[in-house]
PDB file of C-alpha atoms in Angstrom:
ATOM      1  CA  MET A   1     -34.846  97.114 105.780  1.00  0.00           C
ATOM      2  CA  THR A   2     -34.965  92.975 106.541  1.00  0.00           C
ATOM      3  CA  PHE A   3     -32.707  90.964 105.288  1.00  0.00           C
ATOM      4  CA  LYS A   4     -34.394  87.855 104.863  1.00  0.00           C
ATOM      5  CA  GLY A   5     -37.205  86.733 101.984  1.00  0.00           C
ATOM      6  CA  PRO A   6     -37.283  87.350  98.363  1.00  0.00           C
ATOM      7  CA  GLY A   7     -36.809  91.004  99.540  1.00  0.00           C
ATOM      8  CA  GLY A   8     -33.260  90.624 101.550  1.00  0.00           C
ATOM      9  CA  PHE A   9     -32.667  87.614  99.020  1.00  0.00           C
ATOM     10  CA  GLY A  10     -32.009  90.368  96.140  1.00  0.00           C
ATOM     11  CA  ARG A  11     -30.891  93.257  98.462  1.00  0.00           C
ATOM     12  CA  ILE A  12     -27.884  90.889  99.216  1.00  0.00           C
ATOM     13  CA  VAL A  13     -26.871  89.762  96.298  1.00  0.00           C
ATOM     14  CA  ASN A  14     -26.428  93.191  95.274  1.00  0.00           C
ATOM     15  CA  CYS A  15     -24.994  94.529  98.162  1.00  0.00           C
ATOM     16  CA  ILE A  16     -22.322  91.339  97.898  1.00  0.00           C
ATOM     17  CA  MET A  17     -22.251  91.536  94.050  1.00  0.00           C
ATOM     18  CA  ASN A  18     -21.476  95.571  94.100  1.00  0.00           C
ATOM     19  CA  VAL A  19     -18.852  95.369  96.750  1.00  0.00           C
ATOM     20  CA  ILE A  20     -16.566  93.016  94.992  1.00  0.00           C
ATOM     21  CA  MET A  21     -16.965  94.876  91.374  1.00  0.00           C
ATOM     22  CA  CYS A  22     -17.075  98.194  92.798  1.00  0.00           C
ATOM     23  CA  ALA A  23     -14.085  97.765  94.037  1.00  0.00           C
ATOM     24  CA  ILE A  24     -12.228  96.195  91.324  1.00  0.00           C
ATOM     25  CA  LEU A  25     -13.575  99.380  89.072  1.00  0.00           C
ATOM     26  CA  SER A  26     -12.942 102.075  91.368  1.00  0.00           C
ATOM     27  CA  PHE A  27      -9.156 100.482  92.291  1.00  0.00           C
ATOM     28  CA  TYR A  28      -8.940  99.810  88.029  1.00  0.00           C
ATOM     29  CA  VAL A  29      -9.801 103.870  87.154  1.00  0.00           C
ATOM     30  CA  LEU A  30      -7.672 105.330  89.722  1.00  0.00           C
ATOM     31  CA  TRP A  31      -4.538 103.660  88.506  1.00  0.00           C
ATOM     32  CA  THR A  32      -5.231 104.562  85.294  1.00  0.00           C
ATOM     33  CA  VAL A  33      -5.794 107.615  86.445  1.00  0.00           C
ATOM     34  CA  GLN A  34      -2.845 108.211  88.313  1.00  0.00           C
ATOM     35  CA  HIS A  35      -0.585 107.071  85.626  1.00  0.00           C
ATOM     36  CA  ILE A  36      -1.433 109.315  82.561  1.00  0.00           C
ATOM     37  CA  PRO A  37       1.296 111.733  81.950  1.00  0.00           C
ATOM     38  CA  GLY A  38       1.328 114.860  84.349  1.00  0.00           C
ATOM     39  CA  ASN A  39      -0.183 111.943  87.401  1.00  0.00           C
ATOM     40  CA  GLU A  40       2.462 110.460  88.668  1.00  0.00           C
ATOM     41  CA  ALA A  41       3.194 112.915  91.890  1.00  0.00           C
ATOM     42  CA  LEU A  42      -0.329 113.584  92.660  1.00  0.00           C
ATOM     43  CA  PRO A  43      -2.388 111.883  95.318  1.00  0.00           C
ATOM     44  CA  ILE A  44      -5.284 109.951  93.477  1.00  0.00           C
ATOM     45  CA  LEU A  45      -4.640 106.209  93.875  1.00  0.00           C
ATOM     46  CA  THR A  46      -4.823 106.900  97.945  1.00  0.00           C
ATOM     47  CA  PRO A  47      -6.162 105.078 100.530  1.00  0.00           C
ATOM     48  CA  LEU A  48      -8.895 107.949 100.696  1.00  0.00           C
ATOM     49  CA  GLY A  49      -9.399 108.137  97.326  1.00  0.00           C
ATOM     50  CA  PHE A  50      -9.861 104.882  97.073  1.00  0.00           C
ATOM     51  CA  PHE A  51     -12.316 104.754  99.530  1.00  0.00           C
ATOM     52  CA  VAL A  52     -14.296 107.875  98.144  1.00  0.00           C
ATOM     53  CA  SER A  53     -14.802 106.275  95.007  1.00  0.00           C
ATOM     54  CA  LEU A  54     -15.537 102.953  95.951  1.00  0.00           C
ATOM     55  CA  VAL A  55     -18.530 104.689  98.487  1.00  0.00           C
ATOM     56  CA  GLU A  56     -19.438 106.267  95.105  1.00  0.00           C
ATOM     57  CA  SER A  57     -19.723 103.531  92.500  1.00  0.00           C
ATOM     58  CA  PHE A  58     -21.094 101.397  95.600  1.00  0.00           C
ATOM     59  CA  CYS A  59     -24.155 104.189  95.628  1.00  0.00           C
ATOM     60  CA  VAL A  60     -24.334 104.294  91.876  1.00  0.00           C
ATOM     61  CA  GLY A  61     -24.336 100.482  92.168  1.00  0.00           C
ATOM     62  CA  MET A  62     -27.113  99.822  94.880  1.00  0.00           C
ATOM     63  CA  PHE A  63     -29.351 101.773  93.454  1.00  0.00           C
ATOM     64  CA  ILE A  64     -29.296 100.658  89.171  1.00  0.00           C
ATOM     65  CA  GLY A  65     -29.526  97.047  91.257  1.00  0.00           C
ATOM     66  CA  ASP A  66     -32.791  97.846  92.948  1.00  0.00           C
ATOM     67  CA  PHE A  67     -34.355  99.808  90.515  1.00  0.00           C
ATOM     68  CA  VAL A  68     -32.888  97.457  87.364  1.00  0.00           C
ATOM     69  CA  PRO A  69     -34.042  94.214  87.519  1.00  0.00           C
ATOM     70  CA  ALA A  70     -30.819  93.743  84.621  1.00  0.00           C
ATOM     71  CA  LEU A  71     -30.432  90.022  85.566  1.00  0.00           C
ATOM     72  CA  ALA A  72     -33.967  89.280  84.926  1.00  0.00           C
ATOM     73  CA  TRP A  73     -33.574  91.033  81.457  1.00  0.00           C
ATOM     74  CA  GLY A  74     -31.018  88.245  80.912  1.00  0.00           C
ATOM     75  CA  ASN A  75     -32.674  85.401  82.015  1.00  0.00           C
ATOM     76  CA  LYS A  76     -35.470  86.290  79.575  1.00  0.00           C
ATOM     77  CA  LEU A  77     -32.807  86.512  76.814  1.00  0.00           C
ATOM     78  CA  ALA A  78     -31.828  83.040  77.278  1.00  0.00           C
ATOM     79  CA  ALA A  79     -35.029  81.965  77.398  1.00  0.00           C
ATOM     80  CA  ALA A  80     -35.901  83.562  73.883  1.00  0.00           C
ATOM     81  CA  LEU A  81     -32.475  82.708  72.779  1.00  0.00           C
ATOM     82  CA  HIS A  82     -33.826  79.113  73.810  1.00  0.00           C
ATOM     83  CA  ILE A  83     -30.852  78.426  76.103  1.00  0.00           C
ATOM     84  CA  LYS A  84     -31.478  75.310  77.924  1.00  0.00           C
ATOM     85  CA  ASN A  85     -28.076  74.906  79.199  1.00  0.00           C
ATOM     86  CA  LYS A  86     -27.440  76.004  82.693  1.00  0.00           C
ATOM     87  CA  VAL A  87     -23.945  77.055  81.979  1.00  0.00           C
ATOM     88  CA  GLY A  88     -24.625  78.813  78.205  1.00  0.00           C
ATOM     89  CA  ALA A  89     -27.775  80.554  80.264  1.00  0.00           C
ATOM     90  CA  HIS A  90     -25.628  81.730  83.167  1.00  0.00           C
ATOM     91  CA  PHE A  91     -22.951  83.237  80.438  1.00  0.00           C
ATOM     92  CA  VAL A  92     -26.037  84.684  78.850  1.00  0.00           C
ATOM     93  CA  SER A  93     -27.487  86.266  81.670  1.00  0.00           C
ATOM     94  CA  VAL A  94     -24.819  87.716  83.326  1.00  0.00           C
ATOM     95  CA  ALA A  95     -23.694  89.222  80.175  1.00  0.00           C
ATOM     96  CA  VAL A  96     -26.664  91.369  79.845  1.00  0.00           C
ATOM     97  CA  LEU A  97     -26.447  92.124  83.643  1.00  0.00           C
ATOM     98  CA  ALA A  98     -22.981  93.068  83.094  1.00  0.00           C
ATOM     99  CA  LEU A  99     -23.408  95.546  80.686  1.00  0.00           C
ATOM    100  CA  VAL A 100     -26.228  97.178  81.921  1.00  0.00           C
ATOM    101  CA  MET A 101     -24.440  97.085  85.617  1.00  0.00           C
ATOM    102  CA  VAL A 102     -20.831  98.522  84.285  1.00  0.00           C
ATOM    103  CA  THR A 103     -21.922 100.750  81.681  1.00  0.00           C
ATOM    104  CA  SER A 104     -24.341 102.557  84.195  1.00  0.00           C
ATOM    105  CA  ILE A 105     -21.730 102.746  87.406  1.00  0.00           C
ATOM    106  CA  SER A 106     -18.757 103.193  85.151  1.00  0.00           C
ATOM    107  CA  PHE A 107     -20.950 106.174  83.382  1.00  0.00           C
ATOM    108  CA  ILE A 108     -22.412 107.791  86.100  1.00  0.00           C
ATOM    109  CA  CYS A 109     -19.457 107.762  87.773  1.00  0.00           C
ATOM    110  CA  THR A 110     -17.256 109.213  85.332  1.00  0.00           C
ATOM    111  CA  TRP A 111     -19.725 112.240  84.488  1.00  0.00           C
ATOM    112  CA  LEU A 112     -20.163 112.865  88.634  1.00  0.00           C
ATOM    113  CA  ASN A 113     -15.904 113.131  88.885  1.00  0.00           C
ATOM    114  CA  ASN A 114     -16.233 114.984  85.500  1.00  0.00           C
ATOM    115  CA  VAL A 115     -18.491 117.377  83.726  1.00  0.00           C
ATOM    116  CA  GLN A 116     -17.854 119.938  86.056  1.00  0.00           C
ATOM    117  CA  THR A 117     -13.676 120.574  84.718  1.00  0.00           C
ATOM    118  CA  GLY A 118     -14.914 118.767  81.419  1.00  0.00           C
ATOM    119  CA  GLY A 119     -17.556 119.003  80.146  1.00  0.00           C
ATOM    120  CA  MET A 120     -19.291 116.053  78.461  1.00  0.00           C
ATOM    121  CA  ALA A 121     -16.765 115.809  75.954  1.00  0.00           C
ATOM    122  CA  GLY A 122     -14.167 115.113  79.086  1.00  0.00           C
ATOM    123  CA  THR A 123     -16.693 113.229  80.553  1.00  0.00           C
ATOM    124  CA  ILE A 124     -16.729 111.260  77.384  1.00  0.00           C
ATOM    125  CA  ALA A 125     -13.062 111.079  77.207  1.00  0.00           C
ATOM    126  CA  SER A 126     -12.351 110.150  80.503  1.00  0.00           C
ATOM    127  CA  TRP A 127     -15.179 106.942  80.197  1.00  0.00           C
ATOM    128  CA  THR A 128     -14.403 105.233  76.813  1.00  0.00           C
ATOM    129  CA  MET A 129     -10.489 105.537  77.983  1.00  0.00           C
ATOM    130  CA  VAL A 130     -11.343 103.017  80.906  1.00  0.00           C
ATOM    131  CA  TYR A 131     -14.253 101.275  79.729  1.00  0.00           C
ATOM    132  CA  PRO A 132     -13.177  98.316  77.156  1.00  0.00           C
ATOM    133  CA  PHE A 133     -11.336  96.765  80.577  1.00  0.00           C
ATOM    134  CA  LEU A 134     -14.291  98.064  82.505  1.00  0.00           C
ATOM    135  CA  ILE A 135     -16.773  95.999  80.934  1.00  0.00           C
ATOM    136  CA  ALA A 136     -14.130  93.323  80.480  1.00  0.00           C
ATOM    137  CA  SER A 137     -12.953  92.597  84.291  1.00  0.00           C
ATOM    138  CA  GLY A 138     -16.728  93.156  85.037  1.00  0.00           C
ATOM    139  CA  TYR A 139     -17.968  90.767  83.089  1.00  0.00           C
ATOM    140  CA  ILE A 140     -15.256  87.980  84.255  1.00  0.00           C
ATOM    141  CA  VAL A 141     -16.358  89.465  88.085  1.00  0.00           C
ATOM    142  CA  GLU A 142     -19.842  88.956  88.114  1.00  0.00           C
ATOM    143  CA  LEU A 143     -19.440  85.528  85.778  1.00  0.00           C
ATOM    144  CA  ILE A 144     -17.145  84.355  89.086  1.00  0.00           C
ATOM    145  CA  SER A 145     -18.845  86.183  92.039  1.00  0.00           C
ATOM    146  CA  LEU A 146     -22.637  86.027  90.962  1.00  0.00           C
ATOM    147  CA  PRO A 147     -23.008  81.694  92.067  1.00  0.00           C
ATOM    148  CA  LEU A 148     -21.587  82.663  95.190  1.00  0.00           C
ATOM    149  CA  ALA A 149     -23.489  85.925  96.350  1.00  0.00           C
ATOM    150  CA  MET A 150     -26.888  83.858  95.701  1.00  0.00           C
ATOM    151  CA  LYS A 151     -25.965  81.506  97.743  1.00  0.00           C
ATOM    152  CA  ALA A 152     -24.555  83.403  99.895  1.00  0.00           C
ATOM    153  CA  ALA A 153     -27.956  85.389 100.176  1.00  0.00           C
ATOM    154  CA  THR A 154     -29.754  81.954 100.005  1.00  0.00           C
ATOM    155  CA  ALA A 155     -28.075  80.667 103.472  1.00  0.00           C
ATOM    156  CA  ILE A 156     -28.773  84.966 105.230  1.00  0.00           C
ATOM    157  CA  SER A 157     -31.953  85.793 103.803  1.00  0.00           C
ATOM    158  CA  GLY A 158     -33.216  82.119 104.308  1.00  0.00           C
ATOM    159  CA  PHE A 159     -34.968  82.299 100.672  1.00  0.00           C
ATOM    160  CA  ASP A 160     -33.997  79.990  97.859  1.00  0.00           C
ATOM    161  CA  PRO A 161     -35.205  81.454  94.023  1.00  0.00           C
ATOM    162  CA  LYS A 162     -34.854  77.751  92.935  1.00  0.00           C
ATOM    163  CA  ALA A 163     -37.289  76.651  95.411  1.00  0.00           C
ATOM    164  CA  ALA A 164     -39.898  79.394  95.706  1.00  0.00           C
ATOM    165  CA  PRO A 165     -43.178  78.968  93.735  1.00  0.00           C
ATOM    166  CA  ALA A 166     -43.211  80.669  90.278  1.00  0.00           C
ATOM    167  CA  PRO A 167     -45.221  83.332  90.028  1.00  0.00           C
ATOM    168  CA  GLU A 168     -48.884  83.391  88.558  1.00  0.00           C
ATOM    169  CA  ALA A 169     -48.936  84.771  85.145  1.00  0.00           C
TER     170      ALA A 169
END
């Protein structure tokens, strides 16, 4: 696995974004479950529980990030809406990215952790309990950290997507 060139750039951005986002999502979900009445004394929000949740969500996020072009979809939506302002386009593209990534990661992880004991009804109930906060916080986290992750990826991979020639149609 190389971290140079365009492929490395994407992989690095995906990795940085997933570490940040999955850490926040994992902490919030575990904190919420820990504070459900009756769960206060259970060992849910522990260092090991957080680590396991982070690894699980990171693996799901890396898979989704590598195989679903959510940022490209967001950029296409911004272009289709004729948004010329870079800040406005960033807000729109990150909205699509957050919708795809947060929804996918949170639902798949909730399903993995709940389907055996709660079935699909328990999975949906658990997911809808945390989803509103996750989508809002995921959007804010991605809005702020995506430009920083792209700068780091450019420095590490040696690839600058802004300086790259446009692909031929």
